[in-house]
Amino acid sequence: MHVLITGGAGFIGSRLARKLSEGGAQVTVLDNLSEQIHGVGAAFPEGLEAVARCIHGDVRDRAVMQQAIDGQEVIVHLAAETGTGQSMYQVSHYSDVNLQGTSVLLDLLVNERPATLRKLVVASSRAIYGEGQYHCAEHGSVYPAARTEADMGAGRFDPVCPVCGGAVTVEPTAEATPYGPSSFYGLTKQVQEQMVLMFASALGIDGFAMRYQNVYGPGQSLSNPYTGILAVFSNLVRQGKGLNIFEDGEESRDFVFVDDVVDATAAVCQPDVHGVTALNVGAGQRTTVMEVARAVIDHYGADVPVEVTGAYRVGDIRHNMADIARIQALTGFTPKWAFRDGLKAFLDWASTHEAADSGFDKSLQELSDRQLLRTGKNV
């Protein structure tokens, strides 16, 4: 099996390259080694060139992409910018990388299609759902709109039923949930997955949009302020700094360990898995931000303050928990990592790296300067 992985030097891509290579695949990796993700003067991760042909290039470069797709049977398109908050002010850049980069790939596949190509896989995101799926006692499953500034500013953080305005409780969000992204990143992921599934169908090949939840684990960037709260909290606690928690700390996420994400992605690459569809990839469990903060502090035995600020970011969602029945039925995928075990593995790994300034405070200031981080009711 000949496989191209765009963004293949990244957190997920490099692991996927190794797993597929171990299974006998001939892997090509394309990556621009972005400074924000990989650091200044970065090279391909150690050992990657032993298992894959590595191309240093950009998905927006047509000539480079033309070289990379030649002879491939499966293309896994992971290359993208991923910061939810950052996407709200670097609009043109996110559009260029996520949408134009995908357009270049699809244009090549349509006009210079490799005769060998049989499958196209794209990294999508749970961000395409917005708030996702909830339950109203009166109206059953409902899909709340983005929370209002008035409610958030007053400390009312939970979504409400879009029909009656009443209280709702979280349900696992299934793939049939309507699109409703609340950030520009989420919107680019929506369009990106629609593009890929549309052209996979038009080309008569398999196509899968992998709706990753909150991916974490050893190897994720500790220097990228948009990489996620686990890395941010780990850096701050190891430096003896306190944690400022947005909203009321009860917002929750479906944290899925990177090895489970790699297993799920490798599963759809196999020749006997067919279809053109979107698939949730998560743990099917949710953990609150406050639980994460306490777990990180306890792991390091630290004595640092935790302040629940009531501040909120425009574009953030309240809760997240994936329904993973579809991918289980299609591939047999079942996540192996419980959050407590995955968190320990990540924090143990992070301890072997310097707790440097990731630029998190700077990223918050950039949001605040653009009125995308707002001060709410202190809770």
mmCIF file of C-alpha atoms in Angstrom:
data_model
loop_
_atom_site.group_PDB
_atom_site.id
_atom_site.type_symbol
_atom_site.label_atom_id
_atom_site.label_comp_id
_atom_site.label_asym_id
_atom_site.label_seq_id
_atom_site.Cartn_x
_atom_site.Cartn_y
_atom_site.Cartn_z
ATOM 1 C CA MET A 1 0.000 0.000 0.000
ATOM 2 C CA HIS A 2 1.409 3.377 -1.041
ATOM 3 C CA VAL A 3 0.284 6.165 1.298
ATOM 4 C CA LEU A 4 0.877 9.930 1.285
ATOM 5 C CA ILE A 5 0.409 11.785 4.585
ATOM 6 C CA THR A 6 0.292 15.582 4.315
ATOM 7 C CA GLY A 7 1.268 17.193 7.591
ATOM 8 C CA GLY A 8 2.993 13.892 8.239
ATOM 9 C CA ALA A 9 5.737 15.271 10.486
ATOM 10 C CA GLY A 10 3.163 16.410 13.019
ATOM 11 C CA PHE A 11 1.848 14.950 16.236
ATOM 12 C CA ILE A 12 -0.622 12.550 14.607
ATOM 13 C CA GLY A 13 0.999 12.201 11.190
ATOM 14 C CA SER A 14 4.408 11.009 12.343
ATOM 15 C CA ARG A 15 2.825 8.270 14.465
ATOM 16 C CA LEU A 16 0.526 7.260 11.651
ATOM 17 C CA ALA A 17 3.506 7.022 9.285
ATOM 18 C CA ARG A 18 5.277 4.660 11.655
ATOM 19 C CA LYS A 19 2.200 2.496 12.218
ATOM 20 C CA LEU A 20 1.443 2.145 8.515
ATOM 21 C CA SER A 21 5.090 1.437 7.730
ATOM 22 C CA GLU A 22 5.151 -1.295 10.369
ATOM 23 C CA GLY A 23 2.165 -2.812 8.586
ATOM 24 C CA GLY A 24 4.082 -2.940 5.317
ATOM 25 C CA ALA A 25 2.969 0.306 3.672
ATOM 26 C CA GLN A 26 5.262 2.483 1.570
ATOM 27 C CA VAL A 27 4.795 5.882 3.188
ATOM 28 C CA THR A 28 5.501 9.374 1.878
ATOM 29 C CA VAL A 29 5.338 12.325 4.254
ATOM 30 C CA LEU A 30 4.899 15.935 3.156
ATOM 31 C CA ASP A 31 5.289 18.704 5.730
ATOM 32 C CA ASN A 32 6.313 22.374 5.746
ATOM 33 C CA LEU A 33 7.718 22.065 9.318
ATOM 34 C CA SER A 34 5.748 25.095 10.501
ATOM 35 C CA GLU A 35 7.664 27.144 13.076
ATOM 36 C CA GLN A 36 4.594 27.555 15.305
ATOM 37 C CA ILE A 37 4.195 23.784 15.544
ATOM 38 C CA HIS A 38 7.725 22.426 15.231
ATOM 39 C CA GLY A 39 9.855 25.324 16.478
ATOM 40 C CA VAL A 40 12.556 27.411 14.813
ATOM 41 C CA GLY A 41 14.798 25.539 12.385
ATOM 42 C CA ALA A 42 12.912 22.278 12.877
ATOM 43 C CA ALA A 43 13.778 19.083 11.033
ATOM 44 C CA PHE A 44 11.736 15.955 10.488
ATOM 45 C CA PRO A 45 11.244 14.013 13.735
ATOM 46 C CA GLU A 46 14.000 11.600 14.630
ATOM 47 C CA GLY A 47 13.530 8.247 12.952
ATOM 48 C CA LEU A 48 10.788 9.371 10.567
ATOM 49 C CA GLU A 49 13.045 9.320 7.515
ATOM 50 C CA ALA A 50 13.823 5.674 8.273
ATOM 51 C CA VAL A 51 10.170 4.698 7.776
ATOM 52 C CA ALA A 52 8.973 7.219 5.184
ATOM 53 C CA ARG A 53 10.091 9.254 2.202
ATOM 54 C CA CYS A 54 10.059 12.787 3.606
ATOM 55 C CA ILE A 55 9.341 15.843 1.454
ATOM 56 C CA HIS A 56 9.823 19.320 2.909
ATOM 57 C CA GLY A 57 7.147 21.349 1.179
ATOM 58 C CA ASP A 58 3.813 23.106 1.405
ATOM 59 C CA VAL A 59 0.400 21.771 0.390
ATOM 60 C CA ARG A 60 -0.270 25.070 -1.384
ATOM 61 C CA ASP A 61 2.684 24.441 -3.728
ATOM 62 C CA ARG A 62 1.220 22.730 -6.788
ATOM 63 C CA ALA A 63 4.527 21.426 -8.093
ATOM 64 C CA VAL A 64 5.426 19.862 -4.760
ATOM 65 C CA MET A 65 1.992 18.310 -4.408
ATOM 66 C CA GLN A 66 2.137 16.942 -7.944
ATOM 67 C CA GLN A 67 5.364 15.153 -7.068
ATOM 68 C CA ALA A 68 3.973 13.873 -3.765
ATOM 69 C CA ILE A 69 0.727 12.316 -5.094
ATOM 70 C CA ASP A 70 2.389 10.358 -7.885
ATOM 71 C CA GLY A 71 1.738 6.632 -7.484
ATOM 72 C CA GLN A 72 -0.201 6.929 -4.243
ATOM 73 C CA GLU A 73 -3.096 4.618 -3.410
ATOM 74 C CA VAL A 74 -4.203 6.377 -0.221
ATOM 75 C CA ILE A 75 -3.867 10.066 0.640
ATOM 76 C CA VAL A 76 -4.286 11.119 4.283
ATOM 77 C CA HIS A 77 -4.654 14.904 4.364
ATOM 78 C CA LEU A 78 -3.698 16.135 7.836
ATOM 79 C CA ALA A 79 -1.964 19.412 6.899
ATOM 80 C CA ALA A 80 -3.863 22.346 8.424
ATOM 81 C CA GLU A 81 -3.731 25.219 10.861
ATOM 82 C CA THR A 82 -5.567 24.213 14.032
ATOM 83 C CA GLY A 83 -5.925 27.050 16.554
ATOM 84 C CA THR A 84 -9.586 27.815 17.252
ATOM 85 C CA GLY A 85 -8.922 31.199 18.847
ATOM 86 C CA GLN A 86 -6.164 32.165 16.410
ATOM 87 C CA SER A 87 -8.438 31.419 13.457
ATOM 88 C CA MET A 88 -10.712 34.253 14.539
ATOM 89 C CA TYR A 89 -8.103 36.887 13.709
ATOM 90 C CA GLN A 90 -5.767 35.181 11.221
ATOM 91 C CA VAL A 91 -8.693 34.671 8.887
ATOM 92 C CA SER A 92 -6.902 34.950 5.565
ATOM 93 C CA HIS A 93 -4.107 32.619 6.671
ATOM 94 C CA TYR A 94 -6.472 29.908 7.874
ATOM 95 C CA SER A 95 -8.449 30.165 4.663
ATOM 96 C CA ASP A 96 -5.262 29.938 2.610
ATOM 97 C CA VAL A 97 -3.786 26.908 4.380
ATOM 98 C CA ASN A 98 -6.900 24.902 5.153
ATOM 99 C CA LEU A 99 -9.047 25.668 2.124
ATOM 100 C CA GLN A 100 -6.617 26.662 -0.611
ATOM 101 C CA GLY A 101 -4.248 23.844 0.334
ATOM 102 C CA THR A 102 -7.091 21.350 0.034
ATOM 103 C CA SER A 103 -8.181 22.939 -3.249
ATOM 104 C CA VAL A 104 -4.711 22.417 -4.725
ATOM 105 C CA LEU A 105 -4.808 18.748 -3.761
ATOM 106 C CA LEU A 106 -8.281 18.158 -5.162
ATOM 107 C CA ASP A 107 -7.549 20.088 -8.360
ATOM 108 C CA LEU A 108 -4.573 17.815 -8.976
ATOM 109 C CA LEU A 109 -6.580 14.685 -8.230
ATOM 110 C CA VAL A 110 -9.307 15.684 -10.670
ATOM 111 C CA ASN A 111 -7.049 16.836 -13.485
ATOM 112 C CA GLU A 112 -3.984 14.628 -13.047
ATOM 113 C CA ARG A 113 -5.446 11.773 -11.073
ATOM 114 C CA PRO A 114 -3.002 9.008 -10.162
ATOM 115 C CA ALA A 115 -4.315 5.792 -11.717
ATOM 116 C CA THR A 116 -3.517 4.030 -8.453
ATOM 117 C CA LEU A 117 -5.613 6.270 -6.192
ATOM 118 C CA ARG A 118 -8.407 4.508 -4.312
ATOM 119 C CA LYS A 119 -8.916 6.390 -1.057
ATOM 120 C CA LEU A 120 -8.845 9.927 0.373
ATOM 121 C CA VAL A 121 -8.881 10.598 4.126
ATOM 122 C CA VAL A 122 -9.041 14.067 5.684
ATOM 123 C CA ALA A 123 -8.551 15.233 9.263
ATOM 124 C CA SER A 124 -11.775 16.987 10.184
ATOM 125 C CA SER A 125 -12.747 18.186 13.653
ATOM 126 C CA ARG A 126 -15.542 18.129 16.187
ATOM 127 C CA ALA A 127 -15.426 21.930 15.791
ATOM 128 C CA ILE A 128 -17.719 21.559 12.774
ATOM 129 C CA TYR A 129 -20.634 20.856 15.148
ATOM 130 C CA GLY A 130 -20.475 23.997 17.231
ATOM 131 C CA GLU A 131 -22.312 23.224 20.461
ATOM 132 C CA GLY A 132 -23.369 19.809 19.185
ATOM 133 C CA GLN A 133 -26.131 17.575 20.505
ATOM 134 C CA TYR A 134 -28.117 18.018 23.733
ATOM 135 C CA HIS A 135 -31.330 16.696 25.270
ATOM 136 C CA CYS A 136 -34.365 18.775 26.186
ATOM 137 C CA ALA A 137 -36.929 17.134 28.489
ATOM 138 C CA GLU A 138 -39.723 18.473 26.270
ATOM 139 C CA HIS A 139 -38.234 18.346 22.767
ATOM 140 C CA GLY A 140 -35.791 15.429 22.858
ATOM 141 C CA SER A 141 -32.502 15.740 20.968
ATOM 142 C CA VAL A 142 -31.793 19.365 20.064
ATOM 143 C CA TYR A 143 -28.890 21.336 18.614
ATOM 144 C CA PRO A 144 -28.392 24.647 20.439
ATOM 145 C CA ALA A 145 -27.087 27.714 18.673
ATOM 146 C CA ALA A 146 -23.899 29.447 19.778
ATOM 147 C CA ARG A 147 -24.177 30.981 23.240
ATOM 148 C CA THR A 148 -24.980 34.691 23.356
ATOM 149 C CA GLU A 149 -22.692 37.439 24.615
ATOM 150 C CA ALA A 150 -25.373 38.549 27.065
ATOM 151 C CA ASP A 151 -25.606 35.105 28.662
ATOM 152 C CA MET A 152 -21.860 34.519 28.717
ATOM 153 C CA GLY A 153 -21.129 37.941 30.188
ATOM 154 C CA ALA A 154 -23.645 37.278 32.949
ATOM 155 C CA GLY A 155 -22.079 33.923 33.808
ATOM 156 C CA ARG A 156 -24.820 31.831 32.179
ATOM 157 C CA PHE A 157 -22.620 29.426 30.265
ATOM 158 C CA ASP A 158 -24.852 26.457 29.503
ATOM 159 C CA PRO A 159 -26.625 26.291 26.133
ATOM 160 C CA VAL A 160 -30.413 26.295 26.062
ATOM 161 C CA CYS A 161 -33.019 24.499 23.991
ATOM 162 C CA PRO A 162 -33.388 26.317 20.649
ATOM 163 C CA VAL A 163 -37.140 25.568 20.707
ATOM 164 C CA CYS A 164 -38.293 26.484 24.217
ATOM 165 C CA GLY A 165 -35.241 28.144 25.764
ATOM 166 C CA GLY A 166 -35.225 25.621 28.593
ATOM 167 C CA ALA A 167 -32.371 23.727 30.200
ATOM 168 C CA VAL A 168 -30.631 20.960 28.280
ATOM 169 C CA THR A 169 -28.231 18.139 29.140
ATOM 170 C CA VAL A 170 -25.324 16.833 27.088
ATOM 171 C CA GLU A 171 -25.824 13.914 24.703
ATOM 172 C CA PRO A 172 -23.140 12.155 22.665
ATOM 173 C CA THR A 173 -22.902 14.091 19.410
ATOM 174 C CA ALA A 174 -23.530 11.866 16.392
ATOM 175 C CA GLU A 175 -22.367 12.486 12.824
ATOM 176 C CA ALA A 176 -25.923 13.339 11.741
ATOM 177 C CA THR A 177 -25.768 16.484 13.905
ATOM 178 C CA PRO A 178 -26.189 19.575 11.688
ATOM 179 C CA TYR A 179 -23.143 21.687 10.945
ATOM 180 C CA GLY A 180 -22.893 24.667 13.295
ATOM 181 C CA PRO A 181 -19.280 25.815 13.714
ATOM 182 C CA SER A 182 -18.746 28.701 16.124
ATOM 183 C CA SER A 183 -15.156 29.491 15.076
ATOM 184 C CA PHE A 184 -13.534 30.162 11.714
ATOM 185 C CA TYR A 185 -11.332 27.117 12.262
ATOM 186 C CA GLY A 186 -14.474 25.021 12.594
ATOM 187 C CA LEU A 187 -15.890 26.563 9.435
ATOM 188 C CA THR A 188 -12.736 25.763 7.447
ATOM 189 C CA LYS A 189 -12.913 22.170 8.701
ATOM 190 C CA GLN A 190 -16.548 21.925 7.647
ATOM 191 C CA VAL A 191 -15.791 23.144 4.147
ATOM 192 C CA GLN A 192 -12.629 21.049 3.946
ATOM 193 C CA GLU A 193 -14.442 17.811 4.786
ATOM 194 C CA GLN A 194 -17.309 18.627 2.428
ATOM 195 C CA MET A 195 -14.795 19.253 -0.361
ATOM 196 C CA VAL A 196 -13.018 15.956 0.231
ATOM 197 C CA LEU A 197 -16.184 13.865 0.483
ATOM 198 C CA MET A 198 -17.674 15.562 -2.566
ATOM 199 C CA PHE A 199 -14.657 14.864 -4.762
ATOM 200 C CA ALA A 200 -14.135 11.356 -3.405
ATOM 201 C CA SER A 201 -17.690 10.600 -4.515
ATOM 202 C CA ALA A 202 -17.173 12.305 -7.878
ATOM 203 C CA LEU A 203 -13.968 10.327 -8.480
ATOM 204 C CA GLY A 204 -15.590 7.055 -7.432
ATOM 205 C CA ILE A 205 -13.115 6.399 -4.613
ATOM 206 C CA ASP A 206 -13.467 5.906 -0.863
ATOM 207 C CA GLY A 207 -13.498 9.057 1.243
ATOM 208 C CA PHE A 208 -13.447 9.538 5.000
ATOM 209 C CA ALA A 209 -13.596 12.724 7.081
ATOM 210 C CA MET A 210 -12.180 11.894 10.509
ATOM 211 C CA ARG A 211 -13.829 14.175 13.041
ATOM 212 C CA TYR A 212 -11.126 14.172 15.703
ATOM 213 C CA GLN A 213 -12.121 15.283 19.190
ATOM 214 C CA ASN A 214 -9.520 16.784 21.580
ATOM 215 C CA VAL A 215 -6.374 14.823 20.741
ATOM 216 C CA TYR A 216 -3.574 14.664 23.322
ATOM 217 C CA GLY A 217 -0.572 12.563 24.249
ATOM 218 C CA PRO A 218 3.233 12.384 24.347
ATOM 219 C CA GLY A 219 4.834 14.227 21.471
ATOM 220 C CA GLN A 220 2.341 17.047 21.103
ATOM 221 C CA SER A 221 3.806 20.510 20.884
ATOM 222 C CA LEU A 222 4.614 22.125 24.222
ATOM 223 C CA SER A 223 5.615 25.397 22.552
ATOM 224 C CA ASN A 224 2.461 26.019 20.515
ATOM 225 C CA PRO A 225 -0.037 28.034 22.618
ATOM 226 C CA TYR A 226 -2.891 26.678 20.478
ATOM 227 C CA THR A 227 -2.077 23.011 21.022
ATOM 228 C CA GLY A 228 -4.605 22.497 23.852
ATOM 229 C CA ILE A 229 -5.110 22.966 27.581
ATOM 230 C CA LEU A 230 -3.175 19.875 28.668
ATOM 231 C CA ALA A 231 0.083 21.231 27.286
ATOM 232 C CA VAL A 232 -0.673 24.748 28.523
ATOM 233 C CA PHE A 233 -1.550 23.595 32.051
ATOM 234 C CA SER A 234 1.489 21.317 32.179
ATOM 235 C CA ASN A 235 3.842 24.179 31.282
ATOM 236 C CA LEU A 236 2.289 26.593 33.780
ATOM 237 C CA VAL A 237 2.147 24.183 36.725
ATOM 238 C CA ARG A 238 5.747 23.031 36.222
ATOM 239 C CA GLN A 239 6.816 26.682 36.345
ATOM 240 C CA GLY A 240 4.944 27.185 39.608
ATOM 241 C CA LYS A 241 2.376 29.468 37.996
ATOM 242 C CA GLY A 242 -1.319 29.509 38.807
ATOM 243 C CA LEU A 243 -4.061 28.460 36.433
ATOM 244 C CA ASN A 244 -6.752 30.862 35.242
ATOM 245 C CA ILE A 245 -9.835 28.906 34.234
ATOM 246 C CA PHE A 246 -12.265 30.302 31.673
ATOM 247 C CA GLU A 247 -16.018 30.367 32.275
ATOM 248 C CA ASP A 248 -16.854 28.414 35.473
ATOM 249 C CA GLY A 249 -14.497 25.484 34.922
ATOM 250 C CA GLU A 250 -17.362 23.092 34.205
ATOM 251 C CA GLU A 251 -16.931 23.227 30.417
ATOM 252 C CA SER A 252 -15.917 19.791 29.194
ATOM 253 C CA ARG A 253 -14.147 18.045 26.328
ATOM 254 C CA ASP A 254 -13.810 14.551 24.885
ATOM 255 C CA PHE A 255 -10.076 13.927 25.263
ATOM 256 C CA VAL A 256 -8.857 11.155 22.975
ATOM 257 C CA PHE A 257 -5.354 9.708 23.245
ATOM 258 C CA VAL A 258 -3.170 10.053 20.166
ATOM 259 C CA ASP A 259 -2.555 6.294 19.827
ATOM 260 C CA ASP A 260 -6.314 5.733 19.599
ATOM 261 C CA VAL A 261 -6.569 8.432 16.921
ATOM 262 C CA VAL A 262 -3.766 6.776 14.950
ATOM 263 C CA ASP A 263 -5.436 3.365 15.251
ATOM 264 C CA ALA A 264 -8.732 4.772 13.977
ATOM 265 C CA THR A 265 -7.083 6.551 11.053
ATOM 266 C CA ALA A 266 -4.987 3.540 10.096
ATOM 267 C CA ALA A 267 -8.126 1.393 10.199
ATOM 268 C CA VAL A 268 -9.917 3.378 7.472
ATOM 269 C CA CYS A 269 -6.798 3.227 5.282
ATOM 270 C CA GLN A 270 -7.095 -0.543 4.975
ATOM 271 C CA PRO A 271 -8.202 -1.943 1.596
ATOM 272 C CA ASP A 272 -11.291 -3.684 2.992
ATOM 273 C CA VAL A 273 -12.850 -0.524 4.499
ATOM 274 C CA HIS A 274 -15.112 1.290 2.068
ATOM 275 C CA GLY A 275 -17.450 4.249 1.992
ATOM 276 C CA VAL A 276 -17.770 7.999 1.639
ATOM 277 C CA THR A 277 -18.683 9.376 5.043
ATOM 278 C CA ALA A 278 -17.705 11.330 8.152
ATOM 279 C CA LEU A 279 -16.584 9.493 11.283
ATOM 280 C CA ASN A 280 -16.268 10.704 14.864
ATOM 281 C CA VAL A 281 -12.970 9.741 16.508
ATOM 282 C CA GLY A 282 -13.085 10.178 20.260
ATOM 283 C CA ALA A 283 -13.132 8.448 23.598
ATOM 284 C CA GLY A 284 -16.885 8.850 24.016
ATOM 285 C CA GLN A 285 -16.337 10.382 27.471
ATOM 286 C CA ARG A 286 -16.130 13.965 28.676
ATOM 287 C CA THR A 287 -13.898 15.600 31.268
ATOM 288 C CA THR A 288 -14.311 19.097 32.687
ATOM 289 C CA VAL A 289 -11.568 21.704 32.505
ATOM 290 C CA MET A 290 -11.552 21.913 36.294
ATOM 291 C CA GLU A 291 -10.994 18.154 36.525
ATOM 292 C CA VAL A 292 -8.067 18.521 34.138
ATOM 293 C CA ALA A 293 -6.568 21.369 36.177
ATOM 294 C CA ARG A 294 -6.795 19.416 39.421
ATOM 295 C CA ALA A 295 -5.379 16.266 37.837
ATOM 296 C CA VAL A 296 -2.355 18.129 36.428
ATOM 297 C CA ILE A 297 -1.655 19.819 39.777
ATOM 298 C CA ASP A 298 -2.021 16.536 41.661
ATOM 299 C CA HIS A 299 0.265 14.700 39.239
ATOM 300 C CA TYR A 300 3.099 17.157 39.812
ATOM 301 C CA GLY A 301 2.394 17.574 43.529
ATOM 302 C CA ALA A 302 2.318 21.317 42.960
ATOM 303 C CA ASP A 303 0.975 24.052 45.202
ATOM 304 C CA VAL A 304 -0.356 26.612 42.744
ATOM 305 C CA PRO A 305 -3.582 28.614 42.808
ATOM 306 C CA VAL A 306 -6.537 27.961 40.512
ATOM 307 C CA GLU A 307 -8.705 30.974 39.713
ATOM 308 C CA VAL A 308 -12.050 30.604 37.989
ATOM 309 C CA THR A 309 -12.268 33.914 36.149
ATOM 310 C CA GLY A 310 -15.583 33.866 34.312
ATOM 311 C CA ALA A 311 -13.763 35.170 31.221
ATOM 312 C CA TYR A 312 -14.728 33.588 27.917
ATOM 313 C CA ARG A 313 -13.450 33.319 24.380
ATOM 314 C CA VAL A 314 -15.634 34.057 21.377
ATOM 315 C CA GLY A 315 -16.022 30.827 19.407
ATOM 316 C CA ASP A 316 -15.585 28.414 22.318
ATOM 317 C CA ILE A 317 -18.159 25.674 22.880
ATOM 318 C CA ARG A 318 -19.476 24.486 26.241
ATOM 319 C CA HIS A 319 -19.338 20.689 26.131
ATOM 320 C CA ASN A 320 -18.115 17.938 23.870
ATOM 321 C CA MET A 321 -18.707 14.192 23.852
ATOM 322 C CA ALA A 322 -18.621 12.072 20.708
ATOM 323 C CA ASP A 323 -20.909 9.275 19.629
ATOM 324 C CA ILE A 324 -18.442 6.759 18.153
ATOM 325 C CA ALA A 325 -20.918 4.033 17.147
ATOM 326 C CA ARG A 326 -20.442 4.621 13.400
ATOM 327 C CA ILE A 327 -16.687 4.078 13.306
ATOM 328 C CA GLN A 328 -17.029 1.116 15.657
ATOM 329 C CA ALA A 329 -19.512 -0.524 13.299
ATOM 330 C CA LEU A 330 -17.395 0.202 10.207
ATOM 331 C CA THR A 331 -13.935 -0.718 11.470
ATOM 332 C CA GLY A 332 -14.293 -2.289 14.906
ATOM 333 C CA PHE A 333 -12.393 0.643 16.430
ATOM 334 C CA THR A 334 -12.647 0.923 20.207
ATOM 335 C CA PRO A 335 -10.515 3.423 22.153
ATOM 336 C CA LYS A 336 -8.021 1.675 24.418
ATOM 337 C CA TRP A 337 -6.884 4.588 26.596
ATOM 338 C CA ALA A 338 -8.772 5.826 29.642
ATOM 339 C CA PHE A 339 -8.182 9.529 30.270
ATOM 340 C CA ARG A 340 -6.438 9.007 33.626
ATOM 341 C CA ASP A 341 -3.911 6.657 31.996
ATOM 342 C CA GLY A 342 -3.387 8.818 28.951
ATOM 343 C CA LEU A 343 -2.963 11.940 31.059
ATOM 344 C CA LYS A 344 -0.320 10.240 33.190
ATOM 345 C CA ALA A 345 1.546 9.118 30.056
ATOM 346 C CA PHE A 346 1.430 12.648 28.668
ATOM 347 C CA LEU A 347 2.482 14.380 31.899
ATOM 348 C CA ASP A 348 5.304 11.905 32.511
ATOM 349 C CA TRP A 349 6.560 12.633 28.996
ATOM 350 C CA ALA A 350 6.163 16.404 29.419
ATOM 351 C CA SER A 351 8.305 16.191 32.562
ATOM 352 C CA THR A 352 11.252 15.175 30.395
ATOM 353 C CA HIS A 353 11.059 18.495 28.515
ATOM 354 C CA GLU A 354 11.740 22.001 29.704
ATOM 355 C CA ALA A 355 8.649 23.930 30.815
ATOM 356 C CA ALA A 356 9.269 26.877 28.546
ATOM 357 C CA ASP A 357 7.040 29.869 27.876
ATOM 358 C CA SER A 358 4.691 28.681 25.139
ATOM 359 C CA GLY A 359 3.443 32.155 24.324
ATOM 360 C CA PHE A 360 0.075 31.404 25.935
ATOM 361 C CA ASP A 361 -0.187 34.805 27.647
ATOM 362 C CA LYS A 362 0.708 36.499 24.372
ATOM 363 C CA SER A 363 -1.996 34.532 22.566
ATOM 364 C CA LEU A 364 -4.564 35.646 25.147
ATOM 365 C CA GLN A 365 -3.486 39.259 24.744
ATOM 366 C CA GLU A 366 -3.910 38.968 20.986
ATOM 367 C CA LEU A 367 -7.454 37.709 21.522
ATOM 368 C CA SER A 368 -8.186 40.442 24.071
ATOM 369 C CA ASP A 369 -6.869 43.187 21.772
ATOM 370 C CA ARG A 370 -9.404 42.067 19.169
ATOM 371 C CA GLN A 371 -12.237 41.741 21.708
ATOM 372 C CA LEU A 372 -12.298 37.971 21.212
ATOM 373 C CA LEU A 373 -11.458 37.300 24.868
ATOM 374 C CA ARG A 374 -13.958 38.985 27.126
ATOM 375 C CA THR A 375 -14.190 39.561 30.848
ATOM 376 C CA GLY A 376 -17.311 38.012 32.300
ATOM 377 C CA LYS A 377 -18.890 37.706 35.704
ATOM 378 C CA ASN A 378 -16.311 36.442 38.190
ATOM 379 C CA VAL A 379 -17.459 33.083 39.503
#
